[in-house]
Coordinates of C-alpha atoms in Angstrom, one line a residue:
X23 CA 19.9 -5.7 3.3
X24 CA 18.6 -7.9 6.0
X25 CA 15.0 -6.7 5.3
X26 CA 15.6 -7.8 1.8
X27 CA 16.7 -11.3 3.0
X28 CA 13.6 -11.4 5.4
X29 CA 11.1 -11.0 2.6
X30 CA 12.5 -13.6 0.8
X31 CA 12.7 -16.2 4.0
X32 CA 9.2 -15.3 4.8
X33 CA 7.8 -15.7 1.1
X34 CA 9.7 -18.9 1.0
X35 CA 8.7 -20.1 4.3
X36 CA 5.0 -19.5 3.5
X37 CA 5.1 -21.4 0.2
X38 CA 7.2 -24.4 1.6
X39 CA 4.8 -25.0 4.5
X40 CA 1.8 -24.5 2.0
X41 CA 3.4 -27.2 -0.1
X42 CA 4.3 -29.8 2.7
X43 CA 0.7 -29.3 4.2
X44 CA 2.0 -29.0 7.5
X45 CA -0.8 -26.4 8.2
X46 CA -4.4 -26.5 7.4
X47 CA -5.4 -24.9 4.3
X48 CA -7.2 -21.9 5.6
X49 CA -4.5 -21.2 8.3
X50 CA -3.8 -18.0 6.4
X51 CA -7.2 -16.6 7.9
X52 CA -6.1 -17.1 11.4
X53 CA -2.9 -15.1 10.8
X54 CA -4.7 -12.3 8.8
X55 CA -7.3 -11.8 11.5
X56 CA -4.3 -11.6 14.2
X57 CA -2.6 -9.1 12.1
X58 CA -5.5 -7.0 11.7
X59 CA -6.7 -7.2 15.1
X60 CA -3.6 -7.3 16.8
X61 CA -0.6 -6.4 14.9
X62 CA -1.7 -3.6 12.8
X63 CA -3.2 -1.6 15.9
X64 CA -0.1 -2.0 18.0
X65 CA 2.1 -0.7 15.1
X66 CA 0.2 2.4 14.6
X67 CA 0.4 3.4 18.3
X68 CA 3.9 4.5 18.9
X69 CA 4.6 6.2 15.4
X70 CA 1.3 8.1 15.5
X71 CA 2.0 9.4 18.8
X72 CA 5.5 10.8 17.9
X73 CA 5.1 11.9 14.2
X74 CA 6.7 15.1 13.7
X75 CA 4.2 17.9 12.9
X76 CA 6.4 20.7 11.7
X77 CA 7.9 21.9 8.6
X78 CA 6.8 20.6 5.5
X79 CA 5.5 17.5 6.8
X80 CA 1.8 18.1 5.2
X81 CA 3.0 18.1 1.7
X82 CA 5.0 14.8 2.3
X83 CA 2.0 13.2 4.3
X84 CA -0.3 14.3 1.3
X85 CA 1.6 12.0 -1.4
X86 CA -0.3 8.6 -0.4
X87 CA -3.5 10.2 -0.1
X88 CA -3.0 12.0 -3.6
X89 CA -1.9 8.6 -5.0
X90 CA -4.7 6.8 -3.6
X91 CA -7.3 9.7 -5.4
X92 CA -5.4 8.9 -8.6
X93 CA -5.9 5.2 -8.2
X94 CA -9.5 5.2 -7.3
X95 CA -10.0 7.3 -10.3
X96 CA -8.1 5.1 -12.6
X97 CA -9.5 1.7 -11.4
X98 CA -13.2 2.9 -11.2
X99 CA -12.6 4.1 -15.0
X100 CA -11.1 0.7 -15.9
X101 CA -13.7 -1.2 -13.9
X102 CA -16.6 0.5 -15.8
X103 CA -15.1 0.2 -19.2
X104 CA -14.1 -3.6 -18.4
X105 CA -17.2 -4.6 -16.7
X106 CA -15.0 -5.3 -13.3
X107 CA -16.9 -6.5 -10.2
X108 CA -16.7 -3.6 -7.3
X109 CA -14.8 -6.0 -5.2
X110 CA -11.9 -6.0 -7.8
X111 CA -11.7 -2.4 -8.0
X112 CA -11.8 -2.0 -4.3
X113 CA -9.0 -4.5 -4.2
X114 CA -6.9 -2.6 -6.7
X115 CA -7.4 0.7 -4.6
X116 CA -6.7 -1.0 -1.1
X117 CA -3.4 -2.9 -2.7
X118 CA -1.9 -0.6 -5.7
X119 CA -3.6 2.5 -4.7
X120 CA -1.1 2.3 -1.6
X121 CA 2.5 1.5 -1.4
X122 CA 4.8 -0.3 0.8
X123 CA 6.2 2.8 2.0
X124 CA 7.6 1.3 5.3
X125 CA 9.1 -2.2 5.1
X126 CA 10.5 -1.7 1.4
X127 CA 10.5 2.2 1.5
X128 CA 12.9 2.3 4.6
X129 CA 15.5 0.3 3.2
X130 CA 15.4 1.5 -0.3
X131 CA 15.6 4.9 0.4
X132 CA 18.2 4.3 3.2
X133 CA 20.2 2.6 0.2
X134 CA 19.9 5.2 -2.2
X135 CA 19.8 8.5 0.0
X136 CA 21.4 7.3 3.3
X137 CA 19.8 7.7 6.9
X138 CA 19.2 11.4 6.2
X139 CA 16.3 10.7 4.3
X140 CA 14.4 8.5 6.7
X141 CA 12.4 11.4 8.6
X142 CA 11.0 12.0 5.1
X143 CA 9.9 8.5 4.8
X144 CA 8.4 8.1 8.0
X145 CA 6.3 11.0 7.8
X146 CA 5.0 9.6 4.4
X147 CA 4.4 6.1 6.1
X148 CA 3.0 7.3 9.4
X149 CA 0.8 10.4 8.6
X150 CA 0.4 9.4 5.0
X151 CA 0.0 5.8 3.9
X152 CA -1.5 4.5 7.5
X153 CA -4.0 7.3 7.6
X154 CA -5.2 6.8 3.9
X155 CA -5.7 2.9 4.6
X156 CA -7.2 3.8 8.0
X157 CA -9.9 6.4 6.7
X158 CA -10.7 6.3 3.2
X159 CA -9.3 2.7 2.5
X160 CA -11.5 1.3 5.5
X161 CA -14.3 2.9 4.3
X162 CA -14.3 1.8 0.7
X163 CA -13.3 -1.9 1.9
X164 CA -16.0 -1.9 4.3
X165 CA -18.4 -0.7 2.1
X166 CA -17.7 -3.0 -0.8
X167 CA -17.5 -5.8 1.9
X168 CA -21.2 -5.1 2.9
X169 CA -22.1 -5.0 -0.8
X170 CA -21.3 -8.7 -1.0
X171 CA -23.9 -9.3 1.8
X172 CA -27.0 -7.9 0.8
X173 CA -28.9 -8.5 4.1
X174 CA -26.5 -5.9 5.8
X175 CA -28.0 -2.2 6.4
X176 CA -26.2 1.1 5.7
X177 CA -26.0 1.6 9.7
X178 CA -24.4 -1.7 10.1
X179 CA -21.6 -0.4 7.5
X180 CA -20.9 2.6 9.9
X181 CA -20.6 0.2 12.9
X182 CA -18.3 -2.0 11.1
X183 CA -16.0 0.9 10.5
X184 CA -15.7 2.5 13.8
X185 CA -15.5 -1.0 15.5
X186 CA -12.5 -1.8 13.1
X187 CA -9.4 -2.3 15.5
X188 CA -6.9 -0.4 13.2
X189 CA -9.6 2.5 13.0
X190 CA -9.8 2.6 16.7
X191 CA -6.0 2.6 17.2
X192 CA -5.8 5.4 14.9
X193 CA -8.2 7.5 17.1
X194 CA -6.7 6.2 20.4
X195 CA -3.1 7.1 19.3
X196 CA -3.8 10.7 18.2
X197 CA -5.9 11.3 21.1
X198 CA -3.1 10.0 23.4
X199 CA -0.4 12.2 22.2
X200 CA -0.7 15.0 24.8
X201 CA -0.6 12.4 27.7
X202 CA 2.5 10.8 28.7
X203 CA 2.7 6.9 28.3
X204 CA 5.1 4.8 30.3
X205 CA 7.9 3.7 28.1
X206 CA 7.8 0.1 29.1
X207 CA 4.2 -0.2 27.8
X208 CA 5.1 1.9 24.6
X209 CA 7.9 -0.6 23.9
X210 CA 5.8 -3.9 24.7
X211 CA 3.2 -2.6 22.3
X212 CA 5.8 -2.0 19.6
X213 CA 6.9 -5.0 19.8
X214 CA 3.8 -6.7 19.3
X215 CA 3.3 -4.4 16.3
X216 CA 6.6 -5.8 14.9
X217 CA 5.1 -9.2 14.2
X218 CA 2.9 -7.3 11.4
X219 CA 5.5 -7.8 8.6
X220 CA 6.9 -11.2 9.0
X221 CA 3.5 -12.6 9.4
X222 CA 1.9 -10.5 6.4
X223 CA 4.8 -11.8 4.2
X224 CA 4.4 -15.5 5.2
X225 CA 0.7 -15.1 4.9
X226 CA 1.2 -13.9 1.3
X227 CA 3.7 -16.6 0.7
X228 CA 1.2 -19.2 2.1
X229 CA -1.7 -18.1 -0.3
X230 CA 0.6 -17.5 -3.5
X231 CA 0.4 -21.1 -4.7
X232 CA -3.6 -20.5 -5.2
X233 CA -3.3 -17.4 -7.0
X234 CA -3.3 -18.9 -10.6
X235 CA -7.0 -18.2 -11.6
X236 CA -7.2 -14.4 -11.1
X237 CA -8.5 -13.4 -14.6
X238 CA -9.2 -16.2 -17.0
X239 CA -12.1 -18.2 -18.5
X240 CA -11.9 -20.7 -15.8
X241 CA -15.2 -20.9 -14.0
X242 CA -13.9 -20.1 -10.6
X243 CA -11.9 -17.2 -11.9
X244 CA -12.2 -14.2 -9.6
X245 CA -12.8 -11.8 -12.7
X246 CA -13.6 -14.2 -15.5
X247 CA -13.7 -13.0 -19.2
X248 CA -17.0 -13.0 -20.8
X249 CA -17.3 -15.7 -23.3
X250 CA -18.8 -13.6 -25.9
X251 CA -16.3 -10.7 -26.0
X252 CA -12.5 -11.3 -27.2
X253 CA -11.7 -8.2 -27.8
X254 CA -9.8 -7.7 -24.6
X255 CA -7.9 -10.8 -24.2
X256 CA -5.6 -9.1 -21.7
X257 CA -8.6 -8.0 -19.0
X258 CA -6.5 -9.0 -16.3
X259 CA -6.9 -6.8 -13.4
X260 CA -3.3 -7.6 -12.0
X261 CA -1.9 -6.3 -14.9
X262 CA -3.5 -2.9 -14.6
X263 CA -2.7 -2.8 -10.8
X264 CA 1.0 -3.2 -11.4
X265 CA 1.4 -0.8 -14.1
X266 CA -0.4 1.8 -12.2
X267 CA 1.4 1.1 -9.0
X268 CA 4.9 0.9 -10.5
X269 CA 4.8 3.3 -13.5
X270 CA 1.6 5.5 -14.2
X271 CA 1.2 6.5 -10.4
X272 CA 4.5 7.7 -9.8
X273 CA 4.2 9.6 -13.0
X274 CA 1.4 11.4 -11.9
X275 CA 2.4 12.3 -8.4
X276 CA 5.8 13.4 -10.1
X277 CA 4.0 15.8 -12.2
X278 CA 1.4 17.0 -9.5
X279 CA 3.9 17.8 -6.6
X280 CA 6.5 19.2 -9.3
X281 CA 3.9 21.5 -10.4
X282 CA 2.6 22.2 -6.9
X283 CA 6.1 22.7 -5.4
X284 CA 7.2 24.8 -8.4
X285 CA 4.2 27.3 -8.2
X286 CA 3.9 27.6 -4.3
X287 CA 7.5 28.6 -4.2
X288 CA 8.3 26.1 -1.6
X289 CA 11.4 24.9 -3.2
X290 CA 13.6 26.2 -0.6
X291 CA 16.2 24.5 2.0
X292 CA 19.4 22.6 1.1
X293 CA 17.6 19.3 1.4
X294 CA 14.5 20.3 -0.5
X295 CA 15.5 18.6 -3.7
X296 CA 16.6 15.4 -2.0
X297 CA 13.4 15.3 -0.2
X298 CA 11.5 15.5 -3.2
X299 CA 13.1 12.9 -5.0
X300 CA 12.5 10.6 -2.0
X301 CA 8.6 11.4 -2.4
X302 CA 8.6 10.3 -5.7
X303 CA 10.7 7.1 -5.2
X304 CA 8.4 6.4 -2.3
X305 CA 5.3 6.8 -4.6
X306 CA 7.1 4.0 -6.6
X307 CA 7.0 1.3 -4.1
X308 CA 5.4 -2.0 -4.3
X309 CA 1.7 -2.6 -3.6
X310 CA 1.1 -2.4 0.1
X311 CA 1.0 -5.5 1.9
X312 CA -1.7 -4.5 4.8
X313 CA -4.1 -3.3 2.3
X314 CA -3.7 -6.4 0.4
X315 CA -4.3 -8.5 3.1
X316 CA -7.4 -6.3 4.5
X317 CA -8.6 -7.0 0.9
X318 CA -7.8 -10.7 1.1
X319 CA -9.5 -10.9 4.6
X320 CA -12.8 -9.3 3.4
X321 CA -13.1 -11.3 0.4
X322 CA -12.4 -8.8 -1.9
X323 CA -10.8 -10.6 -5.0
X324 CA -8.2 -12.2 -2.4
X325 CA -6.2 -14.0 -5.0
X326 CA -5.6 -10.7 -6.8
X327 CA -4.7 -9.0 -3.8
X328 CA -2.2 -11.6 -2.8
X329 CA -0.7 -11.7 -6.2
X330 CA -0.3 -7.7 -6.5
X331 CA 1.9 -8.1 -3.4
X332 CA 3.8 -11.5 -4.5
X333 CA 4.8 -10.0 -8.0
X334 CA 4.8 -6.4 -7.3
X335 CA 7.5 -6.5 -4.6
X336 CA 10.0 -8.3 -6.9
X337 CA 9.2 -6.1 -9.7
X338 CA 9.7 -2.9 -7.7
X339 CA 13.4 -3.5 -7.5
X340 CA 13.6 -3.1 -11.1
X341 CA 11.2 -0.4 -11.5
X342 CA 12.7 2.1 -8.5
X343 CA 16.1 1.4 -9.6
X344 CA 15.0 2.9 -13.1
X345 CA 13.3 5.9 -11.4
X346 CA 16.2 6.3 -9.1
X347 CA 18.7 6.7 -12.4
X348 CA 16.3 9.2 -13.9
X349 CA 16.1 11.4 -10.6
X350 CA 19.8 11.1 -10.3
X351 CA 21.2 10.8 -13.6
X352 CA 19.2 12.9 -15.9
X353 CA 18.7 16.3 -14.0
X354 CA 16.5 17.8 -16.6
X355 CA 14.1 14.7 -16.5
X356 CA 14.6 13.6 -13.0
X357 CA 13.7 17.1 -11.2
X358 CA 11.3 18.6 -13.9
X359 CA 10.9 22.0 -12.9
X360 CA 13.8 21.9 -10.6
X361 CA 16.3 20.7 -13.2
X362 CA 19.7 22.7 -14.2

């Protein structure tokens, strides 16, 4: 419950301070830079060093990669069909192609399935979501960012990718696994990483008042409608992003992993069905805060990125509740191949 209160407070503080004009208008850029350069690398360090690598962890860790792949195909298809900018497509991939599997995922899964389900959540988050953001997500974002700057070369793209602080932190964390690190140092790094979520939520709340013109006929819209084509009045990428992340994506993951686990005969163990349900619930979490902030920081449809989080988080409370009802109370539907 405290996590949910923190979400509301951080959003509220960000919006109030923006409204009262206490901070400079572009203060969120400084906050986002700190998050990307300091908070996110520190958050990655401990979890990636200690993530368990046994049992069925690869199945759980694969879910965010699969979801991101579905999202890339989905948004690329509609991006070409509806003439979206590349920056809009990549923004949707970074935000709605990944889920908020930790800050929202942990308290929600704990509420629905108790603390016994948290190891599964941590594997999905640490080895799935963050690795997906750090590798294919960072590559797509860096590529789109450089496409906005025609003077940049392909070599500078790779230079940017391999000097990106979260990517460096990923490599350092994995390389340091065999070596001992003083507990005091690791604890200090972890405490710095704890600043990510409150700062990210504050930044989203601070930017929310400026997210009105996302897809409209306004001259400064991020992805404006063409005046000559009125056949697609609802061509707003925000709608496509939320529908995919909260409804279509979880259904695709459900079918994909349900089929795979059924035919691979890995559905064994007393906790298998519970873990399968947790995997589906995690795929239905709201758009990823960190991915959205990366898109905003890189100039990839920043208003869209912020709106996906600001609107998606409240909506996800309702959609995950509905999904939980299906998983628990409609056995033949909720478990697909594992029904009674």
